[in-house]
Short mmCIF file of C-alpha atoms in Angstrom, two decimals:
data_model
loop_
_atom_site.label_atom_id
_atom_site.label_comp_id
_atom_site.label_asym_id
_atom_site.label_seq_id
_atom_site.Cartn_x
_atom_site.Cartn_y
_atom_site.Cartn_z
CA UNK A 1 103.17 -1.97 -52.76
CA UNK A 2 105.13 -4.96 -51.61
CA UNK A 3 108.40 -3.32 -52.58
CA UNK A 4 108.02 0.26 -51.46
CA UNK A 5 111.18 0.03 -49.38
CA UNK A 6 113.24 -1.35 -52.22
CA UNK A 7 111.88 1.15 -54.72
CA UNK A 8 112.60 3.96 -52.27
CA UNK A 9 116.16 2.70 -51.83
CA UNK A 10 116.70 2.48 -55.61
CA UNK A 11 115.33 6.00 -56.04
CA UNK A 12 117.45 7.32 -53.15
CA UNK A 13 120.66 5.82 -54.56
CA UNK A 14 120.20 7.94 -57.67
CA UNK A 15 121.28 11.02 -55.72
CA UNK A 16 124.83 9.66 -56.07
CA UNK A 17 126.74 11.22 -58.98
CA UNK A 18 127.05 8.92 -61.99
CA UNK A 19 124.38 6.52 -60.76
CA UNK A 20 121.49 6.00 -63.20
CA UNK A 21 118.41 3.78 -62.87
CA UNK A 22 120.25 0.57 -63.86
CA UNK A 23 123.17 1.03 -61.46
CA UNK A 24 120.84 2.08 -58.66
CA UNK A 25 118.85 -1.11 -59.10
CA UNK A 26 121.99 -3.22 -59.12
CA UNK A 27 123.35 -1.44 -56.04
CA UNK A 28 120.12 -1.83 -54.09
CA UNK A 29 119.89 -5.56 -54.81
CA UNK A 30 123.56 -5.98 -53.98
CA UNK A 31 123.15 -4.25 -50.61
CA UNK A 32 120.02 -6.17 -49.67
CA UNK A 33 121.24 -9.53 -50.95
CA UNK A 34 124.99 -9.60 -50.41
CA UNK A 35 126.08 -6.85 -48.05
CA UNK A 36 123.64 -5.90 -45.34
CA UNK A 37 126.50 -5.15 -42.96
CA UNK A 38 127.97 -2.73 -45.51
CA UNK A 39 124.56 -1.16 -46.00
CA UNK A 40 124.19 -0.62 -42.26
CA UNK A 41 127.65 0.98 -42.11
CA UNK A 42 126.79 3.22 -45.05
CA UNK A 43 123.50 4.30 -43.48
CA UNK A 44 125.26 5.18 -40.23
CA UNK A 45 128.15 6.94 -41.97
CA UNK A 46 125.71 9.14 -43.89
CA UNK A 47 123.75 10.09 -40.75
CA UNK A 48 126.95 10.88 -38.85
CA UNK A 49 128.50 12.88 -41.71
CA UNK A 50 125.33 14.94 -42.12
CA UNK A 51 125.56 15.96 -38.47
CA UNK A 52 129.30 16.46 -38.19
CA UNK A 53 130.56 17.87 -41.48
CA UNK A 54 130.54 21.57 -42.34
CA UNK A 55 132.74 24.09 -44.16
CA UNK A 56 136.08 25.36 -42.89
CA UNK A 57 135.60 29.07 -42.22
CA UNK A 58 138.94 29.92 -43.81
CA UNK A 59 139.36 27.68 -46.86
CA UNK A 60 135.79 26.36 -47.41
CA UNK A 61 136.75 22.70 -47.46
CA UNK A 62 134.59 20.08 -45.78
CA UNK A 63 135.66 19.43 -42.20
CA UNK A 64 134.33 18.64 -38.75
CA UNK A 65 136.18 21.63 -37.25
CA UNK A 66 135.54 25.36 -37.26
CA UNK A 67 138.94 25.89 -38.92
CA UNK A 68 140.32 22.81 -40.71
CA UNK A 69 143.59 21.15 -39.73
CA UNK A 70 145.45 22.46 -42.77
CA UNK A 71 144.43 26.08 -42.22
CA UNK A 72 145.31 25.78 -38.53
CA UNK A 73 148.70 24.15 -39.11
CA UNK A 74 151.72 26.32 -38.19
CA UNK A 75 153.84 24.25 -40.60
CA UNK A 76 152.09 25.63 -43.65
CA UNK A 77 153.47 28.60 -45.58
CA UNK A 78 150.78 31.32 -45.29
CA UNK A 79 152.30 33.37 -48.11
CA UNK A 80 151.13 30.84 -50.70
CA UNK A 81 147.42 30.38 -51.46
CA UNK A 82 146.36 27.65 -53.87
CA UNK A 83 142.88 28.02 -55.39
CA UNK A 84 141.11 24.77 -56.33
CA UNK A 85 137.58 23.97 -57.43
CA UNK A 86 136.72 21.20 -54.98
CA UNK A 87 137.97 19.43 -51.83
CA UNK A 88 138.82 16.45 -54.07
CA UNK A 89 141.16 18.66 -56.09
CA UNK A 90 142.74 19.86 -52.84
CA UNK A 91 143.42 16.24 -51.91
CA UNK A 92 145.00 15.66 -55.32
CA UNK A 93 147.35 18.59 -54.70
CA UNK A 94 148.20 17.28 -51.24
CA UNK A 95 149.05 13.88 -52.66
CA UNK A 96 151.81 15.45 -54.77
CA UNK A 97 153.65 16.27 -51.48
CA UNK A 98 155.00 19.22 -53.48
CA UNK A 99 152.89 21.96 -51.94
CA UNK A 100 153.10 23.33 -48.43
CA UNK A 101 151.08 26.52 -48.61
CA UNK A 102 147.42 27.09 -47.80
CA UNK A 103 144.29 26.54 -49.87
CA UNK A 104 141.11 28.22 -50.90
CA UNK A 105 138.39 25.90 -52.18
CA UNK A 106 135.96 27.58 -54.57
CA UNK A 107 133.36 24.82 -54.18
CA UNK A 108 132.54 25.21 -57.84
CA UNK A 109 133.57 27.02 -60.99
CA UNK A 110 132.18 29.80 -63.12
CA UNK A 111 129.71 28.09 -65.39
CA UNK A 112 127.10 30.39 -66.95
CA UNK A 113 125.24 27.40 -68.43
CA UNK A 114 124.61 26.13 -64.90
CA UNK A 115 123.75 29.61 -63.64
CA UNK A 116 127.01 29.81 -61.68
CA UNK A 117 128.69 33.19 -61.79
CA UNK A 118 131.24 35.06 -59.71
CA UNK A 119 128.58 35.91 -57.14
CA UNK A 120 127.63 32.28 -56.46
CA UNK A 121 131.28 31.44 -55.87
CA UNK A 122 131.53 34.33 -53.36
CA UNK A 123 134.76 35.45 -54.96
CA UNK A 124 134.78 38.56 -52.77
CA UNK A 125 135.68 36.23 -49.89
CA UNK A 126 138.66 35.00 -51.95
CA UNK A 127 139.60 38.60 -52.70
CA UNK A 128 139.51 39.50 -49.01
CA UNK A 129 141.63 36.49 -48.21
CA UNK A 130 144.19 37.16 -50.97
CA UNK A 131 144.59 40.76 -49.88
CA UNK A 132 144.92 40.10 -46.16
CA UNK A 133 148.60 41.10 -46.23
CA UNK A 134 149.95 37.57 -45.63
CA UNK A 135 149.45 36.11 -49.11
CA UNK A 136 152.20 36.87 -51.61
CA UNK A 137 151.25 34.47 -54.39
CA UNK A 138 147.92 33.00 -55.46
CA UNK A 139 148.38 29.75 -57.40
CA UNK A 140 145.40 28.95 -59.62
CA UNK A 141 144.87 25.20 -59.79
CA UNK A 142 141.40 25.12 -61.34
CA UNK A 143 140.84 22.48 -64.00
CA UNK A 144 141.99 22.96 -67.59
CA UNK A 145 138.40 22.74 -68.78
CA UNK A 146 136.49 25.63 -70.34
CA UNK A 147 134.83 26.43 -67.01
CA UNK A 148 138.06 26.05 -65.04
CA UNK A 149 139.87 28.30 -67.49
CA UNK A 150 137.12 30.93 -67.37
CA UNK A 151 137.26 30.83 -63.57
CA UNK A 152 141.05 31.24 -63.58
CA UNK A 153 140.74 34.14 -66.02
CA UNK A 154 138.12 35.89 -63.91
CA UNK A 155 140.13 35.48 -60.70
CA UNK A 156 143.32 36.67 -62.40
CA UNK A 157 141.61 39.87 -63.55
CA UNK A 158 140.14 40.42 -60.09
CA UNK A 159 143.42 39.88 -58.23
CA UNK A 160 145.77 41.63 -60.67
CA UNK A 161 143.77 44.85 -60.25
CA UNK A 162 144.58 44.61 -56.53
CA UNK A 163 148.27 44.02 -57.18
CA UNK A 164 148.28 40.40 -55.97
CA UNK A 165 150.76 38.02 -57.63
CA UNK A 166 148.92 35.27 -59.54
CA UNK A 167 150.31 32.08 -61.14
CA UNK A 168 148.69 29.13 -62.91
CA UNK A 169 149.76 25.48 -62.70
CA UNK A 170 151.47 24.31 -65.90
CA UNK A 171 149.75 22.36 -68.62
CA UNK A 172 151.40 19.86 -70.95
CA UNK A 173 152.10 16.21 -71.64
CA UNK A 174 151.37 14.12 -68.53
CA UNK A 175 154.36 12.58 -66.78
CA UNK A 176 154.74 9.09 -68.24
CA UNK A 177 152.51 10.18 -71.13
CA UNK A 178 153.34 9.05 -74.66
CA UNK A 179 152.89 11.58 -77.42
CA UNK A 180 151.03 8.97 -79.46
CA UNK A 181 148.23 8.94 -76.91
CA UNK A 182 148.10 12.61 -75.93
CA UNK A 183 145.34 14.65 -77.57
CA UNK A 184 146.58 17.21 -80.09
CA UNK A 185 145.28 20.19 -78.11
CA UNK A 186 147.42 19.24 -75.14
CA UNK A 187 150.39 18.59 -77.39
CA UNK A 188 149.99 21.96 -79.10
CA UNK A 189 149.96 23.67 -75.69
CA UNK A 190 152.97 21.67 -74.56
CA UNK A 191 154.83 22.87 -77.64
CA UNK A 192 153.74 26.48 -77.22
CA UNK A 193 154.70 26.51 -73.54
CA UNK A 194 158.00 24.70 -74.00
CA UNK A 195 160.77 25.75 -71.67
CA UNK A 196 164.51 26.23 -72.02
CA UNK A 197 166.57 23.39 -70.55
CA UNK A 198 169.34 24.23 -68.17
CA UNK A 199 172.93 23.15 -68.82
CA UNK B 1 141.24 13.41 -37.08
CA UNK B 2 139.29 16.38 -38.33
CA UNK B 3 137.72 14.34 -41.10
CA UNK B 4 136.87 11.02 -39.48
CA UNK B 5 133.25 11.34 -40.52
CA UNK B 6 134.09 12.06 -44.13
CA UNK B 7 136.67 9.28 -44.31
CA UNK B 8 134.16 6.86 -42.78
CA UNK B 9 131.57 7.90 -45.38
CA UNK B 10 134.04 7.44 -48.25
CA UNK B 11 135.00 4.01 -46.92
CA UNK B 12 131.35 3.03 -46.40
CA UNK B 13 130.40 4.02 -49.96
CA UNK B 14 132.85 1.45 -51.29
CA UNK B 15 130.45 -1.33 -50.33
CA UNK B 16 128.48 -0.32 -53.43
CA UNK B 17 129.26 -2.47 -56.47
CA UNK B 18 131.46 -0.74 -59.04
CA UNK B 19 132.51 2.03 -56.64
CA UNK B 20 136.27 2.36 -56.15
CA UNK B 21 138.24 4.84 -54.02
CA UNK B 22 137.99 7.70 -56.53
CA UNK B 23 134.24 7.41 -57.10
CA UNK B 24 133.62 7.01 -53.38
CA UNK B 25 135.51 10.24 -52.70
CA UNK B 26 133.59 12.07 -55.41
CA UNK B 27 130.27 10.73 -54.14
CA UNK B 28 130.99 11.68 -50.53
CA UNK B 29 131.93 15.24 -51.44
CA UNK B 30 128.92 15.51 -53.72
CA UNK B 31 126.56 14.40 -50.96
CA UNK B 32 128.07 16.69 -48.32
CA UNK B 33 128.43 19.69 -50.62
CA UNK B 34 125.57 19.55 -53.08
CA UNK B 35 122.89 17.15 -51.92
CA UNK B 36 122.43 16.85 -48.17
CA UNK B 37 118.70 16.30 -48.66
CA UNK B 38 119.47 13.39 -50.99
CA UNK B 39 121.96 12.03 -48.50
CA UNK B 40 119.37 12.15 -45.73
CA UNK B 41 116.86 10.34 -47.95
CA UNK B 42 119.46 7.72 -48.84
CA UNK B 43 120.38 7.17 -45.19
CA UNK B 44 116.72 6.71 -44.26
CA UNK B 45 115.98 4.47 -47.25
CA UNK B 46 118.85 2.17 -46.30
CA UNK B 47 117.74 1.92 -42.67
CA UNK B 48 114.15 1.23 -43.69
CA UNK B 49 115.11 -1.33 -46.35
CA UNK B 50 117.34 -3.19 -43.91
CA UNK B 51 114.41 -3.61 -41.56
CA UNK B 52 111.69 -4.32 -44.07
CA UNK B 53 113.19 -6.34 -46.91
CA UNK B 54 113.54 -10.12 -46.87
CA UNK B 55 113.19 -13.05 -49.28
CA UNK B 56 109.93 -14.32 -50.72
CA UNK B 57 109.43 -17.81 -49.31
CA UNK B 58 108.31 -19.15 -52.69
CA UNK B 59 110.49 -17.50 -55.34
CA UNK B 60 113.39 -16.06 -53.28
CA UNK B 61 113.11 -12.55 -54.62
CA UNK B 62 113.52 -9.54 -52.34
CA UNK B 63 110.22 -8.34 -50.93
CA UNK B 64 108.59 -6.89 -47.83
CA UNK B 65 106.00 -9.68 -47.76
CA UNK B 66 106.12 -13.31 -46.67
CA UNK B 67 105.05 -14.33 -50.21
CA UNK B 68 105.73 -11.70 -52.88
CA UNK B 69 102.97 -10.12 -54.96
CA UNK B 70 103.86 -12.05 -58.09
CA UNK B 71 103.82 -15.44 -56.38
CA UNK B 72 100.53 -14.56 -54.68
CA UNK B 73 98.84 -13.26 -57.84
CA UNK B 74 95.95 -15.43 -59.12
CA UNK B 75 96.49 -13.96 -62.62
CA UNK B 76 99.79 -15.75 -63.07
CA UNK B 77 100.05 -19.11 -64.84
CA UNK B 78 101.39 -21.53 -62.22
CA UNK B 79 102.28 -24.15 -64.83
CA UNK B 80 105.21 -22.03 -66.06
CA UNK B 81 108.28 -21.50 -63.87
CA UNK B 82 111.01 -19.17 -65.09
CA UNK B 83 114.41 -19.58 -63.44
CA UNK B 84 116.57 -16.44 -63.26
CA UNK B 85 119.81 -15.60 -61.51
CA UNK B 86 118.82 -12.39 -59.72
CA UNK B 87 115.81 -10.19 -58.91
CA UNK B 88 117.16 -7.70 -61.47
CA UNK B 89 116.90 -10.39 -64.17
CA UNK B 90 113.35 -11.09 -63.02
CA UNK B 91 112.52 -7.42 -63.52
CA UNK B 92 114.03 -7.56 -67.01
CA UNK B 93 111.76 -10.49 -67.87
CA UNK B 94 108.74 -8.63 -66.48
CA UNK B 95 109.53 -5.60 -68.59
CA UNK B 96 109.11 -7.68 -71.74
CA UNK B 97 105.39 -8.02 -70.86
CA UNK B 98 105.71 -11.37 -72.66
CA UNK B 99 105.73 -13.66 -69.64
CA UNK B 100 102.87 -14.39 -67.29
CA UNK B 101 104.08 -17.42 -65.39
CA UNK B 102 105.85 -17.62 -62.04
CA UNK B 103 109.53 -17.23 -61.15
CA UNK B 104 112.26 -18.88 -59.18
CA UNK B 105 115.23 -16.63 -58.37
CA UNK B 106 118.47 -18.55 -57.83
CA UNK B 107 120.16 -15.60 -56.11
CA UNK B 108 123.39 -16.54 -57.84
CA UNK B 109 124.87 -18.96 -60.34
CA UNK B 110 127.11 -21.98 -60.23
CA UNK B 111 130.61 -20.54 -60.16
CA UNK B 112 133.28 -22.90 -58.87
CA UNK B 113 135.89 -20.11 -58.95
CA UNK B 114 133.81 -18.18 -56.40
CA UNK B 115 133.15 -21.32 -54.38
CA UNK B 116 129.51 -21.37 -55.46
CA UNK B 117 128.16 -24.83 -56.22
CA UNK B 118 124.76 -26.44 -56.45
CA UNK B 119 124.55 -26.66 -52.68
CA UNK B 120 125.00 -22.92 -52.12
CA UNK B 121 122.20 -22.23 -54.58
CA UNK B 122 119.94 -24.62 -52.65
CA UNK B 123 118.87 -26.25 -55.91
CA UNK B 124 116.95 -28.91 -53.99
CA UNK B 125 114.43 -26.18 -53.18
CA UNK B 126 114.07 -25.52 -56.91
CA UNK B 127 113.68 -29.25 -57.52
CA UNK B 128 110.93 -29.48 -54.90
CA UNK B 129 109.19 -26.51 -56.47
CA UNK B 130 109.48 -27.84 -60.03
CA UNK B 131 108.06 -31.23 -59.05
CA UNK B 132 105.14 -29.92 -56.97
CA UNK B 133 102.67 -31.14 -59.60
CA UNK B 134 101.64 -27.68 -60.79
CA UNK B 135 104.67 -26.82 -62.91
CA UNK B 136 104.61 -28.19 -66.46
CA UNK B 137 107.51 -26.27 -67.95
CA UNK B 138 110.66 -24.81 -66.41
CA UNK B 139 112.07 -21.99 -68.54
CA UNK B 140 115.77 -21.39 -67.90
CA UNK B 141 116.59 -17.70 -68.23
CA UNK B 142 120.05 -17.68 -66.69
CA UNK B 143 122.63 -15.52 -68.46
CA UNK B 144 124.47 -16.71 -71.55
CA UNK B 145 127.77 -16.46 -69.69
CA UNK B 146 129.92 -19.47 -68.80
CA UNK B 147 128.50 -19.53 -65.28
CA UNK B 148 124.92 -19.02 -66.46
CA UNK B 149 125.33 -21.79 -69.02
CA UNK B 150 126.84 -24.16 -66.45
CA UNK B 151 123.96 -23.40 -64.11
CA UNK B 152 121.41 -24.05 -66.85
CA UNK B 153 123.15 -27.30 -67.73
CA UNK B 154 123.18 -28.49 -64.13
CA UNK B 155 119.51 -27.65 -63.60
CA UNK B 156 118.55 -29.32 -66.89
CA UNK B 157 120.23 -32.57 -65.83
CA UNK B 158 118.62 -32.39 -62.41
CA UNK B 159 115.10 -31.75 -63.70
CA UNK B 160 115.18 -34.05 -66.73
CA UNK B 161 115.93 -36.99 -64.47
CA UNK B 162 112.65 -36.16 -62.68
CA UNK B 163 110.71 -35.94 -65.94
CA UNK B 164 110.14 -32.17 -65.78
CA UNK B 165 109.92 -30.28 -69.10
CA UNK B 166 112.80 -27.80 -69.42
CA UNK B 167 113.34 -25.05 -72.02
CA UNK B 168 115.98 -22.36 -72.47
CA UNK B 169 115.44 -18.80 -73.71
CA UNK B 170 116.74 -18.32 -77.27
CA UNK B 171 120.07 -16.80 -78.09
CA UNK B 172 120.93 -14.88 -81.24
CA UNK B 173 121.30 -11.45 -82.83
CA UNK B 174 119.69 -8.78 -80.60
CA UNK B 175 116.55 -7.12 -81.93
CA UNK B 176 117.72 -3.97 -83.71
CA UNK B 177 121.22 -5.46 -83.78
CA UNK B 178 123.36 -5.06 -86.88
CA UNK B 179 125.44 -8.03 -87.96
CA UNK B 180 128.44 -5.75 -88.34
CA UNK B 181 128.46 -5.08 -84.61
CA UNK B 182 127.47 -8.49 -83.28
CA UNK B 183 130.33 -10.63 -81.98
CA UNK B 184 131.07 -13.67 -84.10
CA UNK B 185 130.21 -16.15 -81.35
CA UNK B 186 126.68 -14.79 -81.15
CA UNK B 187 126.42 -14.74 -84.91
CA UNK B 188 127.60 -18.34 -85.18
CA UNK B 189 124.97 -19.39 -82.64
CA UNK B 190 122.30 -17.38 -84.45
CA UNK B 191 123.18 -19.25 -87.64
CA UNK B 192 123.26 -22.66 -85.97
CA UNK B 193 119.93 -22.06 -84.26
CA UNK B 194 118.21 -20.56 -87.31
CA UNK B 195 114.52 -21.31 -87.64
CA UNK B 196 112.22 -22.08 -90.54
CA UNK B 197 110.03 -19.17 -91.57
CA UNK B 198 106.32 -19.71 -91.99
CA UNK B 199 104.46 -18.91 -95.22
#
């Protein structure tokens, strides 16, 4: 094979989410033809990340430390615990600048079709955390998908039985969203969960 | 920084074509959380490819050999030379199983807006190849985009003046294509370039 290396690279690129055979081919040729420096950086970044990155022992997120910076920060309010599905979702919450409590990253969601149940998510660890005496409110910020909703429902049942306060982030019309372009399910929910205006 | 390695990985992933900040973040978390084996393979494949892959000295394509397998094959018809923009396009031609001549890969197209002219494409190398005495017909298989068309036009002018036979792949309604869904420019061309049916 004169192109074993290229074929191996194309095949290897397919481990990236959302990358099929066509994109992988295009990416491989791009790297080899137009951006060898970028390819070298990417190769090194992957090797380094594989060595350095692990899970925070408190919140599960990906970090290079035993306990991540957010969990270790004295500026965070330890009475609030926000539950998200992934580290990406945690970053989205952080970008709002509206939350100053701590996090618990599920690293997944309950999804029976994918063989993911409460056990795989190690929800007993979340239960232990939520009942450690410091947490007063658990804010569920899982996605508003079927799986995210099922996960939120399961966690609510689990925590309520232990007397922990549980809330769920609101759902409705996106800020800046026009009714014309919002799907009717969202609009129906926004109507159902309408709130009284002050004043 | 507790996440220097992760940030570096996210940044490095952006060298891939079509990957913006959001996708890069998703990819990095996916690799670190769900597919460390895939990440390791990808890292190795990149390092290996960077060392092994270079350009074929005859046709320009990416290969691990001095002269690629296709150029070296005695089964290929050396009187036909197909000009394509990229190695990916060459693969597309090969997949038709309808072509058995040789190739010349431009590794680009004439695109004044990107500062790419005839000189950057080293078209004199193509000219030398096309006038080596073996080639009887140069088949232009550049894209039917503005740049691909300009490139084809430039090459045609260059080769015609040297008395080399030049053809262009046909354009028209895609096989399996329905007129209802074909853009009107394509349809107009398909009408203009209609051919007489035998029988």
